[in-house]
PDB file of C-alpha atoms in Angstrom:
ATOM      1  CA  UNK A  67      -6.810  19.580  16.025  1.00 69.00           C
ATOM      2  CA  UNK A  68      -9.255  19.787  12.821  1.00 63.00           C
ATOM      3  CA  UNK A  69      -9.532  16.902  10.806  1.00 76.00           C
ATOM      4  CA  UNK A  70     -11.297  15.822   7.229  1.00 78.00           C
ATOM      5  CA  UNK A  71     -10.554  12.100   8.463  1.00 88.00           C
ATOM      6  CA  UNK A  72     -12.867  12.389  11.322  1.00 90.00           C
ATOM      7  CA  UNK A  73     -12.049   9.772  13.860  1.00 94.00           C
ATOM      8  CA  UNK A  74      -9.590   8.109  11.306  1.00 97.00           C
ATOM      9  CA  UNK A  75      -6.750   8.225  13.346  1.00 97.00           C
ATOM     10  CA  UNK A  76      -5.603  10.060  16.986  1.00 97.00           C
ATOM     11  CA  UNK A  77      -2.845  11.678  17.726  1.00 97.00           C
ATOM     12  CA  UNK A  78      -1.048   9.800  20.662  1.00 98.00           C
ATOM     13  CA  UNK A  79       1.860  12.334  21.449  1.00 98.00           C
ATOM     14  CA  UNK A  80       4.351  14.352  19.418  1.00 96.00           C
ATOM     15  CA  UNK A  81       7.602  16.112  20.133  1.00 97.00           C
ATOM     16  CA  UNK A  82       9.397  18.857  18.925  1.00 96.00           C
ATOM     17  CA  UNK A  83      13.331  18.748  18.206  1.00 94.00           C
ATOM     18  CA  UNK A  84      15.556  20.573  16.964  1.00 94.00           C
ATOM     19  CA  UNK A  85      16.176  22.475  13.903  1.00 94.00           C
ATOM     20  CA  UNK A  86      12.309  22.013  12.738  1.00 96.00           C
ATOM     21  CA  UNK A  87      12.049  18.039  13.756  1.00 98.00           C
ATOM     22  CA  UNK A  88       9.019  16.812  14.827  1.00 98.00           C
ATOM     23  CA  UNK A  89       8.087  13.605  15.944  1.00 98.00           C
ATOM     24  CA  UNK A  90       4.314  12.141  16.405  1.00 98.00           C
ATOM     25  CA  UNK A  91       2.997   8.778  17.164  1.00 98.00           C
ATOM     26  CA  UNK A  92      -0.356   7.776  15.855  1.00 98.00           C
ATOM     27  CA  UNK A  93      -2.889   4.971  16.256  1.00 98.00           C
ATOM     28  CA  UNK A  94      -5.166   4.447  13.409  1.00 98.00           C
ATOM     29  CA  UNK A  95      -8.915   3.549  13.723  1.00 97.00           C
ATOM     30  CA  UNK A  96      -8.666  -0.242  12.351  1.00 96.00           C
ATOM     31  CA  UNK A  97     -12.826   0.515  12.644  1.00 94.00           C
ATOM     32  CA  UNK A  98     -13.079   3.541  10.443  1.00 95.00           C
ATOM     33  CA  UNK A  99     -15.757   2.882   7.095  1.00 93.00           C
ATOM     34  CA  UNK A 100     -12.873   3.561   5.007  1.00 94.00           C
ATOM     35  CA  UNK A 101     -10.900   0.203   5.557  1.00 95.00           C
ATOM     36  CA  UNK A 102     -14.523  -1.203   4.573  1.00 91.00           C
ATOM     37  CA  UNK A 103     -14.119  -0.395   1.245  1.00 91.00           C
ATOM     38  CA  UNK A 104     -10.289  -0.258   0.764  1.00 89.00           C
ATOM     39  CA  UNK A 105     -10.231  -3.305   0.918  1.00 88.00           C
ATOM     40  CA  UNK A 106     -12.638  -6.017   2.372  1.00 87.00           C
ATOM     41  CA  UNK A 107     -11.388  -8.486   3.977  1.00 89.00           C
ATOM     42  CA  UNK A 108      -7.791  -6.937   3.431  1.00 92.00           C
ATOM     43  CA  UNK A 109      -7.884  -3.478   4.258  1.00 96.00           C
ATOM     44  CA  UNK A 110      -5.125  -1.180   3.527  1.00 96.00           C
ATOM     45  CA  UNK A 111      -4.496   2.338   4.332  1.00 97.00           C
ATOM     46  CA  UNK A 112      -5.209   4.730   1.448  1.00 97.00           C
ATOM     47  CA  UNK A 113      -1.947   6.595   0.568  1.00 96.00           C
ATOM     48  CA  UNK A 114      -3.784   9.891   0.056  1.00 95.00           C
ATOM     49  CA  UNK A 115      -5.272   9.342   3.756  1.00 97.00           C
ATOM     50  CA  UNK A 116      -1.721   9.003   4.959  1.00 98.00           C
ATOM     51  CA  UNK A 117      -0.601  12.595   2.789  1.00 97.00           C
ATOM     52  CA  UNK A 118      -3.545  14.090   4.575  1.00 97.00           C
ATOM     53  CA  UNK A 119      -2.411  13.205   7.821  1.00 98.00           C
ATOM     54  CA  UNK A 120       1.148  14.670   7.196  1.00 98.00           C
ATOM     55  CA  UNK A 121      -0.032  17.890   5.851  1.00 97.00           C
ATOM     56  CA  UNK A 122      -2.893  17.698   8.950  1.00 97.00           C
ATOM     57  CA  UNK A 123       0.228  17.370  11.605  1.00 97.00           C
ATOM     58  CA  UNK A 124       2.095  19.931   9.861  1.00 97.00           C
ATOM     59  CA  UNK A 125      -0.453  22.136  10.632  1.00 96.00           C
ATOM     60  CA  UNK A 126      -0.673  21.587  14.203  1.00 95.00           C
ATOM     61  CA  UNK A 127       2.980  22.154  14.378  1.00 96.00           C
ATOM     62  CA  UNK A 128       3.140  25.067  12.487  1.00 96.00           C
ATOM     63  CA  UNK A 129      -0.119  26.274  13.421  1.00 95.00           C
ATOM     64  CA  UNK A 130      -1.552  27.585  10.724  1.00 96.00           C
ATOM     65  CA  UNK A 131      -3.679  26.204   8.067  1.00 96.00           C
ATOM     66  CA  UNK A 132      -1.823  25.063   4.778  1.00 98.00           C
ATOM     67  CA  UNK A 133      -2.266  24.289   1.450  1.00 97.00           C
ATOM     68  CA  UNK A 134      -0.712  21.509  -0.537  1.00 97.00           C
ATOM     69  CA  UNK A 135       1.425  23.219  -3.619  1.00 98.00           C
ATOM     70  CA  UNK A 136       3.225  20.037  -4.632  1.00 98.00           C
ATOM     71  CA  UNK A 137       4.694  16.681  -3.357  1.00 97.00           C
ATOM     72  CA  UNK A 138       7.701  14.908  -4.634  1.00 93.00           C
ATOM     73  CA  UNK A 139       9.617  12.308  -3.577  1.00 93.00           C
ATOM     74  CA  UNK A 140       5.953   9.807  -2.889  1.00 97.00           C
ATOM     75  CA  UNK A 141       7.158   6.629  -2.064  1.00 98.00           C
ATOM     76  CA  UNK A 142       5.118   4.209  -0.474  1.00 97.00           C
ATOM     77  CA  UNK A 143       7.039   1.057   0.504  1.00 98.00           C
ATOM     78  CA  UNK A 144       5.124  -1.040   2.408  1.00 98.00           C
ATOM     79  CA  UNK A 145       1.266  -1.441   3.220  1.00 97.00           C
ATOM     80  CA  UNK A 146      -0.120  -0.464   6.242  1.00 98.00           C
ATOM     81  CA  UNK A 147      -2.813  -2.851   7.388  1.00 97.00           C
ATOM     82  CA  UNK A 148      -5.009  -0.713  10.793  1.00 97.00           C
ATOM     83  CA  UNK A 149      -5.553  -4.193  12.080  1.00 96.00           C
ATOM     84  CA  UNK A 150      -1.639  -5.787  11.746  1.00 97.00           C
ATOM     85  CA  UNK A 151      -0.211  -2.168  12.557  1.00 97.00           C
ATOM     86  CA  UNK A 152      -2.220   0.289  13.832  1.00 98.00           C
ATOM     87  CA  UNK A 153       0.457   2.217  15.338  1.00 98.00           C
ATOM     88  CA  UNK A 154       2.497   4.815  13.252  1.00 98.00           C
ATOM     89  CA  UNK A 155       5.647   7.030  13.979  1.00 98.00           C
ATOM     90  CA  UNK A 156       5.747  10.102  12.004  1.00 98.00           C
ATOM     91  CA  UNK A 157       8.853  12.486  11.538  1.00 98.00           C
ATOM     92  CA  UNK A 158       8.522  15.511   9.790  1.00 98.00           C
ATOM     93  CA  UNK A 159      11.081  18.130   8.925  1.00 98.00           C
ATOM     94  CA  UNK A 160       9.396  21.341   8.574  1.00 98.00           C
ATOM     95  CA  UNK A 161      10.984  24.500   7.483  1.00 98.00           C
ATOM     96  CA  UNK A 162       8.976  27.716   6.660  1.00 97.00           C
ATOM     97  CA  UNK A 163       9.513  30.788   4.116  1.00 97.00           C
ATOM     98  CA  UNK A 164       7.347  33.800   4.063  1.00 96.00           C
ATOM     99  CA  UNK A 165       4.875  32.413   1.884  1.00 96.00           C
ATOM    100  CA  UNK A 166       4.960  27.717   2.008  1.00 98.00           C
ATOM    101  CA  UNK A 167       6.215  25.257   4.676  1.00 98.00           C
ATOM    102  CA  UNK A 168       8.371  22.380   3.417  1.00 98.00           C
ATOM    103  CA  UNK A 169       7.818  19.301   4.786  1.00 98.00           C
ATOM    104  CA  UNK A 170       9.978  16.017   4.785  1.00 98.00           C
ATOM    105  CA  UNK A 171       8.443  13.360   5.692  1.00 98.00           C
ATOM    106  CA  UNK A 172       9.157   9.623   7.158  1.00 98.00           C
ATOM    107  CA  UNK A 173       6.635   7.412   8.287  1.00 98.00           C
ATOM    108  CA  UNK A 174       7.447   3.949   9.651  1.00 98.00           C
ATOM    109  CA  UNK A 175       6.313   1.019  11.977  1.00 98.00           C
ATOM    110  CA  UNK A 176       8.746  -0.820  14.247  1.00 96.00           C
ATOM    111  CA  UNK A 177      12.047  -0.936  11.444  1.00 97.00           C
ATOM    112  CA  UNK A 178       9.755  -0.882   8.645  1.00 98.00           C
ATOM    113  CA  UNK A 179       9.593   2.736   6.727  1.00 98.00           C
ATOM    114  CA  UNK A 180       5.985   2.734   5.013  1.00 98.00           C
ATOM    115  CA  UNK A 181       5.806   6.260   3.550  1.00 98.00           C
ATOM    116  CA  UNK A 182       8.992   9.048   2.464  1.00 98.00           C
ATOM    117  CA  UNK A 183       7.735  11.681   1.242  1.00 98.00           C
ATOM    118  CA  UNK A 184       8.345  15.927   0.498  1.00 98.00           C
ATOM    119  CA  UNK A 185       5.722  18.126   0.206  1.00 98.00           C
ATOM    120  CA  UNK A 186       5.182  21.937   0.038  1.00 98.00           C
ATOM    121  CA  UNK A 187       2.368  23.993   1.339  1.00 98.00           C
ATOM    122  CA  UNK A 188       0.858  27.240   0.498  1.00 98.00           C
ATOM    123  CA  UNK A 189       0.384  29.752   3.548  1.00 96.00           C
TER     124      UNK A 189
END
């Protein structure tokens, strides 16, 4: 899998469901520079690291490599601290036309949802 957000995160397993449902399990790098600067001594996971990641998953699903056209439907609702919880479940709904992917997204820890959102790519 290629990545922008080298060694930011790994890709622990994912499964694919029906009607377009994928599921992935994550584990992010609680030592990546980024959490040095966002924030010391508190770091929290950038919410435009964790749209990258969806969009980055959607392309190993779908493979092929995508294009983000617009998102709607952002909602972060809790923080995600690498060091309190590193590990992240993913589910994406992905449906494809001719020319974008759709993607619903819902990322969560344990019972706690941390990131909805909808997104559409570009071919």
């Amino acid at each position: 899998m290629q990545t922008i957000l080298t060694d930011f995160y790994t890709l622990n397993s994912f499964e694919k469901g029906e009607n377009g449902v994928f599921s992935a399990k994550i584990s992010l790098n609680q030592n990546h520079d980024i959490f040095k600067g966002h924030f010391p001594g508190n770091p929290v996971t950038p919410g435009v690291c964790m749209m990258q990641i969806v969009k980055e998953l959607t392309e190993e699903f779908t493979e092929k490599t995508l294009f983000l056209k617009s998102a709607s439907n952002v909602k972060f609702m809790a923080i995600i601290n690498p060091f309190e919880t590193p590990d992240l479940d993913l589910q994406l709904t992905i449906s494809e036309t001719e020319e974008e992917i759709k993607v619903k997204n819902t990322t969560s820890f344990g019972e706690t949802i941390a990131l909805k959102l909808s997104a559409t790519y570009k071919k």
